[in-house]
XYZ file of C-alpha atoms in Angstrom:
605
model
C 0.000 0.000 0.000
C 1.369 3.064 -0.881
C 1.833 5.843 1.825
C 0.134 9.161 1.372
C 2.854 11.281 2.968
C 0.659 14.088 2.378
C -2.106 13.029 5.015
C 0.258 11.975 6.753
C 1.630 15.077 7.665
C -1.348 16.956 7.871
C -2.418 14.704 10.645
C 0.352 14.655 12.733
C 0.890 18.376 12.714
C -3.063 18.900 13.303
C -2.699 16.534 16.746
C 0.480 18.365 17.575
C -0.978 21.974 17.483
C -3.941 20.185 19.450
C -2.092 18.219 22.116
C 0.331 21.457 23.083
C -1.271 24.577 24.084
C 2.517 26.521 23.777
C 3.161 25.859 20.255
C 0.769 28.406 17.505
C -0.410 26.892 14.190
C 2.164 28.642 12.099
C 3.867 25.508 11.130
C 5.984 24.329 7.936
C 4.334 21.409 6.087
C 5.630 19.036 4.210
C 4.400 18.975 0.635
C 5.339 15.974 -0.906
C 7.802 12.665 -1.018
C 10.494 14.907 -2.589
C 11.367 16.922 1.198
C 10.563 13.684 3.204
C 13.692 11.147 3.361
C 12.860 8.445 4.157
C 14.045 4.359 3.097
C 14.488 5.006 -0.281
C 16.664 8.296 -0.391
C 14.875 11.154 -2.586
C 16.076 14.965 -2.519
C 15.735 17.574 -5.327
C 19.604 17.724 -5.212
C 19.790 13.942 -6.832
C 17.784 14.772 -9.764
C 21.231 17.371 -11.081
C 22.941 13.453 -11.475
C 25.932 14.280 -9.463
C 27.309 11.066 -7.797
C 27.805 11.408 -3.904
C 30.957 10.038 -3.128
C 31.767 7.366 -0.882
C 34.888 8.488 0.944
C 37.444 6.032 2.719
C 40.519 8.179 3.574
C 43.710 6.487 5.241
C 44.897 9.138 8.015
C 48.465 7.796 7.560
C 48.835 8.737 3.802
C 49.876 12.242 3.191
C 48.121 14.316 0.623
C 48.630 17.726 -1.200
C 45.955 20.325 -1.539
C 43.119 20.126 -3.638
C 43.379 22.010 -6.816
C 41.871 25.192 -6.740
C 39.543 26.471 -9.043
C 38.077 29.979 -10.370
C 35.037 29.371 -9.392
C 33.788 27.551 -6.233
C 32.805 23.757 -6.355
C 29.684 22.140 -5.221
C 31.184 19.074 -3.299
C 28.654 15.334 -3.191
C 29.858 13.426 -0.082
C 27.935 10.276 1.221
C 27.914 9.320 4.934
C 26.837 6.149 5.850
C 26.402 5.801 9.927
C 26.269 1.999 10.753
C 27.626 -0.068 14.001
C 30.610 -2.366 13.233
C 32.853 -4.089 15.102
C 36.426 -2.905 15.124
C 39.565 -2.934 17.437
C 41.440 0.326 17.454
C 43.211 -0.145 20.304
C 43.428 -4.108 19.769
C 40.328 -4.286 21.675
C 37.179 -5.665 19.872
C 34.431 -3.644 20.588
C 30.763 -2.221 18.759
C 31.832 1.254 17.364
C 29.921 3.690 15.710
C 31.615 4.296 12.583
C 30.861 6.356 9.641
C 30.897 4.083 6.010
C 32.866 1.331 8.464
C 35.854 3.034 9.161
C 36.751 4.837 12.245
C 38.041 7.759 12.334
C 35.448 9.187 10.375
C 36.754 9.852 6.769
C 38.482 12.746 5.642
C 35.959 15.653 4.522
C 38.134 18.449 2.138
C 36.977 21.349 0.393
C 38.052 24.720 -0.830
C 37.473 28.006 0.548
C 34.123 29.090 -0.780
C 33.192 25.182 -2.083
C 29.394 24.102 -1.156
C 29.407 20.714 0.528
C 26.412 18.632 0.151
C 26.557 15.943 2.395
C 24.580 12.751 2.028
C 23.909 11.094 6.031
C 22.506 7.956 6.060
C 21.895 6.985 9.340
C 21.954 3.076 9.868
C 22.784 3.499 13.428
C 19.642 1.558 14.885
C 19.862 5.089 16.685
C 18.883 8.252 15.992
C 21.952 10.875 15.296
C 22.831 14.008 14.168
C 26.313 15.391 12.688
C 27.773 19.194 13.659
C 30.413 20.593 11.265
C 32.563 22.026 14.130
C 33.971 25.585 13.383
C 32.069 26.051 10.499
C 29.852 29.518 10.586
C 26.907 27.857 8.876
C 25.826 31.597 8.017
C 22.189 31.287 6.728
C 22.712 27.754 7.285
C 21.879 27.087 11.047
C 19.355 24.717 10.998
C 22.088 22.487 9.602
C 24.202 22.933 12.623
C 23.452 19.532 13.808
C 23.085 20.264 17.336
C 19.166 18.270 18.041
C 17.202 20.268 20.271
C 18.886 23.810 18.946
C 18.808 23.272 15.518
C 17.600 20.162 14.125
C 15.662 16.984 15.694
C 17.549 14.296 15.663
C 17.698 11.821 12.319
C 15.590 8.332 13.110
C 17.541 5.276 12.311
C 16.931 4.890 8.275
C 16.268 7.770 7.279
C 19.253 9.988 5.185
C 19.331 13.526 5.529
C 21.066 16.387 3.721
C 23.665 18.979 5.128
C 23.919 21.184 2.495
C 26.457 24.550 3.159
C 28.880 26.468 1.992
C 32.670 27.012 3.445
C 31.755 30.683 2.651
C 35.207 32.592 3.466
C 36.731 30.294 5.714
C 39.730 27.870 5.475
C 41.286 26.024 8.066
C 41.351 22.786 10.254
C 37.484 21.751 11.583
C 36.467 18.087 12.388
C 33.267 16.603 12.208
C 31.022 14.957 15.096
C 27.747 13.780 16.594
C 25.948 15.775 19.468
C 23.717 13.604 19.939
C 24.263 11.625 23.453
C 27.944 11.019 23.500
C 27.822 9.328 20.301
C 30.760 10.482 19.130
C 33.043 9.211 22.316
C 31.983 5.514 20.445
C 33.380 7.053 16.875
C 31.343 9.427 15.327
C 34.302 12.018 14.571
C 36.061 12.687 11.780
C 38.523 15.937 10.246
C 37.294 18.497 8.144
C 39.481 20.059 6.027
C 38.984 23.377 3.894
C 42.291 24.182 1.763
C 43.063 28.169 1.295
C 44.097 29.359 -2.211
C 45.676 32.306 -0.612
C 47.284 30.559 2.267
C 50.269 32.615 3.212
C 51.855 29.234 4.087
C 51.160 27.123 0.970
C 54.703 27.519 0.094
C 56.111 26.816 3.226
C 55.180 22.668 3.068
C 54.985 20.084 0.475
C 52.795 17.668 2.065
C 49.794 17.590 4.750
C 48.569 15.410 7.107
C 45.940 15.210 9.792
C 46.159 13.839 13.211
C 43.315 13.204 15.716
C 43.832 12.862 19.168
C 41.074 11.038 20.786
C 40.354 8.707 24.536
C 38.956 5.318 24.002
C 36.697 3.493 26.027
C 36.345 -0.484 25.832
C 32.650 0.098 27.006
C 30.103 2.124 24.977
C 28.378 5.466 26.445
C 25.603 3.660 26.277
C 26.915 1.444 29.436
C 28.819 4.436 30.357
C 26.404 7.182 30.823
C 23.192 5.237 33.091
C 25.999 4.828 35.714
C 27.934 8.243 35.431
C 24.695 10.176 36.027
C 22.955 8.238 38.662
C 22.141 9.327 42.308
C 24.617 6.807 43.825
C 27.374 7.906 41.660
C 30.670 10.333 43.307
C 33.345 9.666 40.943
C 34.742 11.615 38.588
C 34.598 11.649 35.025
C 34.658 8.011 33.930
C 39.092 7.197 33.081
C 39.519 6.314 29.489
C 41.425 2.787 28.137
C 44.005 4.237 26.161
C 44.626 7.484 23.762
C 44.702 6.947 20.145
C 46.414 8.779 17.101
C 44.153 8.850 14.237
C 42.255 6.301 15.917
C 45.002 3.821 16.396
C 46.687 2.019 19.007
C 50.735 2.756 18.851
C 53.181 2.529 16.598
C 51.677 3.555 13.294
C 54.169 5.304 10.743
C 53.795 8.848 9.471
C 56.027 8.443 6.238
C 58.445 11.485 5.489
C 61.317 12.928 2.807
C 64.341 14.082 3.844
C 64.324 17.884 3.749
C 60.517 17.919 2.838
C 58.365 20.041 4.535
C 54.810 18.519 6.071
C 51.849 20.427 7.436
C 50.898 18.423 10.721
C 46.941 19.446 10.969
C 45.946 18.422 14.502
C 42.612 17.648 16.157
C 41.977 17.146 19.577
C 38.745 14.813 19.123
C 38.386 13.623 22.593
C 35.762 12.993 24.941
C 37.774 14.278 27.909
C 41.463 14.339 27.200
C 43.966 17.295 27.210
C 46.962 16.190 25.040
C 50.238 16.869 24.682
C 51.331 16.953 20.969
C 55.307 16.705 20.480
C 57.601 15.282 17.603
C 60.880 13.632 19.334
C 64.057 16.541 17.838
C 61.726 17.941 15.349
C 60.365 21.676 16.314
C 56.863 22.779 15.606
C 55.954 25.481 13.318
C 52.809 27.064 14.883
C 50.773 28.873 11.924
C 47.052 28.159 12.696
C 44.750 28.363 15.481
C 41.015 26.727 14.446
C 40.722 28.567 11.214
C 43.088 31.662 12.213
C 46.371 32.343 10.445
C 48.838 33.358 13.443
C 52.213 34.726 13.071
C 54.595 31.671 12.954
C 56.330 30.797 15.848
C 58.230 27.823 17.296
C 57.398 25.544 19.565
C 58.724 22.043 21.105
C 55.789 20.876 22.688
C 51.810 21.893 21.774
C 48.901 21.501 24.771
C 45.872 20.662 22.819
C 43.118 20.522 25.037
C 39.409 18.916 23.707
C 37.549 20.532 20.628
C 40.581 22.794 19.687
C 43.220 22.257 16.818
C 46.291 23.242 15.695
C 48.568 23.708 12.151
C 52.454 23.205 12.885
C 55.062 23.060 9.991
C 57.646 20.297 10.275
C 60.698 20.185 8.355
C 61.806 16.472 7.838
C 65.848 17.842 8.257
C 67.116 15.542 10.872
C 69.290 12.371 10.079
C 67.311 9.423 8.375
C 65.746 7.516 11.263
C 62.744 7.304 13.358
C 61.848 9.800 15.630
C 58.166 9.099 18.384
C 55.843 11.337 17.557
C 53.836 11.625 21.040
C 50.580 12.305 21.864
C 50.811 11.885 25.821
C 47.135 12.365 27.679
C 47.999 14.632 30.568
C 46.980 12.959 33.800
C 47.428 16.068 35.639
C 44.605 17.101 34.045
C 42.413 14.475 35.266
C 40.711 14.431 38.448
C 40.302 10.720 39.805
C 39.100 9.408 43.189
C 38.287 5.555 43.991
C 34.510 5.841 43.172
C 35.773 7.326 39.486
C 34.238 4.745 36.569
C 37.242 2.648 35.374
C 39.377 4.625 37.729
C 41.812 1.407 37.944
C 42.310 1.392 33.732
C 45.470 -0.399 32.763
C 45.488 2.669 30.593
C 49.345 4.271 29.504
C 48.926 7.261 29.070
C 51.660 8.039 26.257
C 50.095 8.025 22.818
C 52.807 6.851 20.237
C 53.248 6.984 16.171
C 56.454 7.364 14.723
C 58.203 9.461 12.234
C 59.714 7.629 9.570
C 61.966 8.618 7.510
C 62.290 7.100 3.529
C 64.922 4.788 3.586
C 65.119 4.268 7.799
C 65.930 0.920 9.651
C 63.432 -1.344 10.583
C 64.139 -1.052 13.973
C 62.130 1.233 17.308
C 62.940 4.930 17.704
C 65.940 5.854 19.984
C 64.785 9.612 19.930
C 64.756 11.868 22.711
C 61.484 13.973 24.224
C 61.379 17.755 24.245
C 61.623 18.633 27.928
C 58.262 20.913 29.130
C 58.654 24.371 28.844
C 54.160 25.496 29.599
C 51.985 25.540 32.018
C 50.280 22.359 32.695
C 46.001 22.018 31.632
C 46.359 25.240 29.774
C 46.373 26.648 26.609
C 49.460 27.788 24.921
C 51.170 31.105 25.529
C 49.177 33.857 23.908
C 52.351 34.748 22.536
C 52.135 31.980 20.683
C 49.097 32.516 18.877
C 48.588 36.185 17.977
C 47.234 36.665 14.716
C 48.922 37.132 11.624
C 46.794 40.542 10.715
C 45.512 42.312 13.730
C 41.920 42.176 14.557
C 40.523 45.623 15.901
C 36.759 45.079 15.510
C 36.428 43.790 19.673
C 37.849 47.583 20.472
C 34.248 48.836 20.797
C 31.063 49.573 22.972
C 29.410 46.738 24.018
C 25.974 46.445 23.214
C 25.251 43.122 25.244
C 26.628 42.216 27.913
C 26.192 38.356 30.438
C 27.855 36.895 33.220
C 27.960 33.377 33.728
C 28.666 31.148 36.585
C 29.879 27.839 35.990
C 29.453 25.290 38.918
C 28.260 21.585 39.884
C 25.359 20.934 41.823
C 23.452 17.803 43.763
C 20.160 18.284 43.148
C 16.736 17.019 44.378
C 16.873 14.116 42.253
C 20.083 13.108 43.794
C 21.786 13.379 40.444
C 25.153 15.735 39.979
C 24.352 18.601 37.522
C 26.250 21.084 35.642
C 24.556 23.957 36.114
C 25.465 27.705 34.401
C 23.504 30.227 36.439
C 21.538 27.850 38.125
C 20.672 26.143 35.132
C 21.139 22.979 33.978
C 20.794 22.638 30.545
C 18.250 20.283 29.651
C 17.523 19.456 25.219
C 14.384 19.084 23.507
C 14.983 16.941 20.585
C 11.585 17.146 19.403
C 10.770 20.507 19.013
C 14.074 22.598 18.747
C 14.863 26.310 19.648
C 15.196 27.389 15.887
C 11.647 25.749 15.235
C 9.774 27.582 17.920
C 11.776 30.913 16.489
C 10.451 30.745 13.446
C 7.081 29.989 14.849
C 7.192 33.538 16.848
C 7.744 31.828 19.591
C 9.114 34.750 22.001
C 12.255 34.003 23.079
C 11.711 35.084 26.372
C 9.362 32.589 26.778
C 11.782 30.094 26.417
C 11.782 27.366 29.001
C 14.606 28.184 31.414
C 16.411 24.519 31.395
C 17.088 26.019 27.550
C 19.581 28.375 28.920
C 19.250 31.076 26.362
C 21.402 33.960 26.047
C 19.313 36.399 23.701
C 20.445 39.220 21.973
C 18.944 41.067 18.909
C 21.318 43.865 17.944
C 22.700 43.515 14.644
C 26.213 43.817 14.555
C 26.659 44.847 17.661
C 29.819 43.591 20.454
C 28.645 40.930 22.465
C 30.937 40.134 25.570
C 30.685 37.342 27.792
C 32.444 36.966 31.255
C 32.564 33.182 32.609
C 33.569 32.850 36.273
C 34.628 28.511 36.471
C 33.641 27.933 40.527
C 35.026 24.571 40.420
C 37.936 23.023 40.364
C 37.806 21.450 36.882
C 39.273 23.176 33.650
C 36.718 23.439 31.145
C 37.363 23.712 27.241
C 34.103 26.564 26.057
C 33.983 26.259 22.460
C 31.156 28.402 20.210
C 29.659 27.602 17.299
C 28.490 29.956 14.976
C 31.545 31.991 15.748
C 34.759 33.153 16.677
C 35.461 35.094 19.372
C 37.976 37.300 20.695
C 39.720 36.909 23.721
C 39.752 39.208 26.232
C 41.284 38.121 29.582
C 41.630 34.666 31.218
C 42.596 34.298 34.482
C 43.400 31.802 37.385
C 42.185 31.855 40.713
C 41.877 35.297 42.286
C 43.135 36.776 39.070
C 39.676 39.105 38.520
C 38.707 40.635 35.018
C 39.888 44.208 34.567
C 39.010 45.988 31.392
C 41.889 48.148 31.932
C 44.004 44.760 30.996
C 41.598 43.348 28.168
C 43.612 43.041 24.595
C 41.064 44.793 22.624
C 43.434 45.630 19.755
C 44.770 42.335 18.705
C 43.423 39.637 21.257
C 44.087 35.709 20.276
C 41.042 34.799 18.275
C 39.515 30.948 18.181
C 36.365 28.983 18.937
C 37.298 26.683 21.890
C 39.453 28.237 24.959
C 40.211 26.614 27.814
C 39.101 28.332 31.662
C 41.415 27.392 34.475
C 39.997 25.922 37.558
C 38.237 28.866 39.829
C 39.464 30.943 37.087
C 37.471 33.778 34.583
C 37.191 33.610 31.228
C 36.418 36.937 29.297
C 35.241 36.861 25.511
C 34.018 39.185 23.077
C 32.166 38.543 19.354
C 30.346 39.758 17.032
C 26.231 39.643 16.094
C 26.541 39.330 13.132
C 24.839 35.740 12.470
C 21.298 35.028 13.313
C 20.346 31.620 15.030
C 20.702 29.494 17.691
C 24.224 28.403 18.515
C 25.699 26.535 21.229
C 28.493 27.481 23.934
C 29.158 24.521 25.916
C 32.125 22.931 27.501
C 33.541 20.202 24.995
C 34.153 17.810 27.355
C 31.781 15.202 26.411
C 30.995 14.131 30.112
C 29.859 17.836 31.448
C 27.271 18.665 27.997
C 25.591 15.077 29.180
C 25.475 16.836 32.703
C 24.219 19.932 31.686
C 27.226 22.210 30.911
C 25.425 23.829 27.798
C 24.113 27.838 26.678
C 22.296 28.197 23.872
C 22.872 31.865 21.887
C 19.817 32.886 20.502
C 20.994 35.427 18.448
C 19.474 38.133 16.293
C 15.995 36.766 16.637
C 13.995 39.286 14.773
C 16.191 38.282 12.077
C 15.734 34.701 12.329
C 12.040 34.563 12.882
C 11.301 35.604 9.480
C 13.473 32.515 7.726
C 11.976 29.610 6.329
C 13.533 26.066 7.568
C 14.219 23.591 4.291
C 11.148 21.405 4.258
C 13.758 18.401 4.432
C 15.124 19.740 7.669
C 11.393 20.487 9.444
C 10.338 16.983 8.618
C 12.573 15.163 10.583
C 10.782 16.694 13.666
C 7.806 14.750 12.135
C 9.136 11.454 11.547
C 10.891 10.977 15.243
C 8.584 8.451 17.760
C 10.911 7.873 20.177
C 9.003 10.329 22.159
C 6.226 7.429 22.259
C 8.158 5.451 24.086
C 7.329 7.634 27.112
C 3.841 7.271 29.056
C 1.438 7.729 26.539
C -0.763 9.907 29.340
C 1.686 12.379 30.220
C 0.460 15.388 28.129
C 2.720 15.849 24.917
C 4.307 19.284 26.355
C 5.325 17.503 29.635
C 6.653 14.493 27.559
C 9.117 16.573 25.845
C 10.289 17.971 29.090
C 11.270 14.522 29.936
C 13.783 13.582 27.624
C 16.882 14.063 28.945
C 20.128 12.114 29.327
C 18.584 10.041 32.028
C 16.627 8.186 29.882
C 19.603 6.952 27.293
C 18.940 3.521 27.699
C 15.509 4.267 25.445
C 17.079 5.564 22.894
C 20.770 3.906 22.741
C 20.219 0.316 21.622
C 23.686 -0.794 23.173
C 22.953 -5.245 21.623
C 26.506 -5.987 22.364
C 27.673 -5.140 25.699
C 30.620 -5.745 27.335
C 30.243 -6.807 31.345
């Protein structure tokens, strides 16, 4: 029997305007079969007979740029999301891989390029994929952040991330933010090549590292025990750290004399790394996107979310050298309650440097000794810009201060609260939807979070205060920011002190323990973008703001029918107690619940 899609539709929307009194009729439809992806994958975009392609990238291959062009390219990529079983570490376990491999392939396009991006999810799951660093301007409801800016993609059903690189170049990943999936292997690198890269000259080859914690358990086992009552550990301890989502030992292949760009990606769930090539400086040139004034360095703290572009020169005698990617335990906070706290784990991440023509035999190379300060970000010295940014030096026209602490509440369960608030998703009727229904934003509910600010172009500043002893890594989509003043303990923000002429700019800083973090940005990109801590653990606790930016601006867009109807075709909602009224329900659904939704068939006891 065929389906009439059409009915369909109406009906469902008609019994959701009737079962919740907060949400008006303005609503977009779906039309037809052509918006609605479903099994058998059908968008307007397949009908121009351009083939998506099926990447499978090798991390440990280098590669050159890709050739640029006059005129920007429209880029077909296909995604597949399915379960497999792989052993990255040696370990057997269920991973969530994208088309079987893990990392996630290798995504590269041009400055200006439009990337349409084919996701199939085969999960069993439902998922969702953020493009990490990318602006997405006029784009956001392809953010991929469910419950801000999309709901979540059911299990088969593809979807379509369709955007443009616009004017930025630089080193972005790929991930899921939907419920830790991508601690279990959703994460990939994004790569968008620069024809007028002042550096282009400066390497012959590229490569791209990820840094990532494994776990021999899923989230899925993880999570029910890291948020219950009972629970007063510490963020669970990983099983090992991986480079480019390997165990040890894997070669990076160099010339003698050649010059490689090292792109590097901290991926992790958790970690803080500590990126160093055995007698081989680092050539510092990029900083997420930013072209800094190049500077050397012998060893690069890399804490989660952010990433890096050093040069390398391959000058030293033909040999191997360790390339080391060491998780910095002083970084993590452990006590005997901690899940896995007694991990066999070695800390040390190792892949080696190897030279054409070397000895098959182990490195003999010696390790920079430290010269930074431990669970911090580099020297700001380090990463000033190469042109000088002025546009922070300003009035500002909105102004919040945030508190950042962690909280017992009446449910017995730890939360990470910002103001009081723990942040709290829901997937099945997200922020940017009830925008664009004229939803006030003030009426937002307050587990949402929402910072909200409506003038256009105007200097938004944001002054975090961390009141607990953990060092979080705030990263903001949408943007980046400027950065005014971080300080430790006692060290209190003074304008007087704030580098308003050329601050460091990037999307993910790191706030010290009981420190302050100071930021400043511009509104000049209207939707509903995240600014949460990137460690994996705290956003499942709460640790999440939600910018809801230039909303008389946004209200008037019109969400892609393709996007809007995958708020239609998600039931896991039904799952709940069919009684509870449907604007209650949605309330519900938060991380406490995983077990619902994460169909975790092979665990490991």
């Amino acid at each position: 029997m065929k389906l009439n899609l059409k009915k369909v539709s109406i009906l469902f929307i008609s019994l959701f305007v009737i079962c919740s009194s907060a949400i008006p009729a303005r609503i977009h439809n779906v039309d037809n079969d052509e918006h609605l992806h479903l099994r058998a994958y059908t968008n307007e975009i397949q009908k121009r007979h351009e083939p998506f392609k099926f990447i499978q990238t090798d991390y440990f291959k280098p590669f050159v740029h890709l050739p640029f062009t006059n005129k920007s390219v429209t880029r077909y990529y296909q995604l597949t999301l399915k379960k497999v079983k792989l052993s990255p570490d040696g370990f057997e376990r269920t991973v969530w891989s994208v088309n079987g491999q893990y990392p996630a392939p290798i995504i590269r396009a041009n400055k200006g390029d439009r990337m349409i991006i084919n996701v199939e999810n085969k999960f069993g799951d439902p998922a969702a994929v953020h493009w990490h660093g990318v602006f997405q301007h006029g784009t956001n409801w392809y953010d991929g952040v469910p419950g801000q800016t999309q709901c979540p993609i059911p299990n088969d059903v593809s979807f379509i991330y369709n955007f443009t690189t616009g004017d930025q170049h630089g080193t972005f990943w790929y991930h899921s933010h939907f419920m830790a999936q991508y601690a279990d292997g959703l994460r990939g690198a994004l790569i968008v090549h620069d024809p007028d890269d002042p550096y282009l000259k400066e390497y012959d080859y590229e490569y791209v590292i990820t840094l990532s914690d494994w776990h021999h358990r899923t989230t899925g086992e993880i999570l029910p025990n890291f948020i219950s009552p009972t629970y007063t550990g510490r963020r669970p301890v990983p099983d090992s750290p991986l480079l480019s989502g390997r165990g040890r030992y894997n070669f990076y292949n160099v010339k003698k004399n050649k010059k490689y760009r090292f792109r590097i990606i901290n991926s992790a769930a958790d970690a803080f790394f500590i990126f160093s090539i055995d007698e081989h400086k680092l050539k510092l040139i990029e900083s997420e996107g930013i072209y800094i004034k190049p500077t050397i360095i012998e060893k690069l703290p890399i804490n989660v979310g952010q990433r890096y572009s050093v040069i390398v020169n391959a000058d030293q005698p033909i040999g191997k050298y360790w390339i080391r990617a060491t998780i910095d335990k002083r970084c993590v906070l452990i006590n005997n309650a901690t899940i896995n706290f007694n991990s066999s784990i070695d800390w040390n991440g190792l892949g080696i440097l190897k030279y054409e023509g070397s000895k098959n035999d182990k490195p003999k190379s010696k390790e920079f000794p430290e010269n930074f300060k431990i669970c911090r970000d580099p020297d700001p010295k380090h990463l000033k810009p190469l042109q000088p940014v002025t546009k922070y030096d300003g009035n500002v026209s909105d102004f919040f201060n945030i508190t950042v602490k962690f909280q017992r509440e009446g449910d017995g369960i730890v939360k990470a609260v910002m103001n009081n608030s723990s942040f709290i998703p829901q997937f099945n009727d997200p922020t940017i939807n009830k925008i664009i229904r004229h939803i006030p934003p003030d009426e937002l509910p307050k587990e949402q979070n929402s910072l909200i600010f409506d003038n256009k172009n105007g200097i938004v500043e944001i002054a975090l205060w961390n009141n607990n002893t953990d060092e979080h890594p705030f990263h903001m989509h949408g943007h980046v920011f400027g950065v005014m003043f971080v300080g430790e303990k006692n060290e209190y923000p003074d304008e007087k002190k704030y580098n308003k002429k050329n601050p460091v700019i990037r999307d993910n800083v790191t706030v010290p323990g009981f420190g302050y973090l100071v930021i400043r940005f511009i509104a000049d990109n209207p939707g509903i973008w995240a600014f949460h801590c990137h460690i994996e653990w705290h956003v499942e606790l709460g640790l999440v703001l939600q910018l809801v930016e230039l909303p008389s601006i946004l209200m008037n867009e019109t969400i892609p029918n393709d996007a809007s109807s995958l708020c239609f075709k998600n039931d896991y909602q039904k799952k709940r107690n069919p009684t509870t009224p449907f604007h209650n329900r949605e309330r519900m659904f938060n991380p406490v619940i995983i077990n619902e939704i994460r169909r975790d068939i092979n665990k490991i006891r």
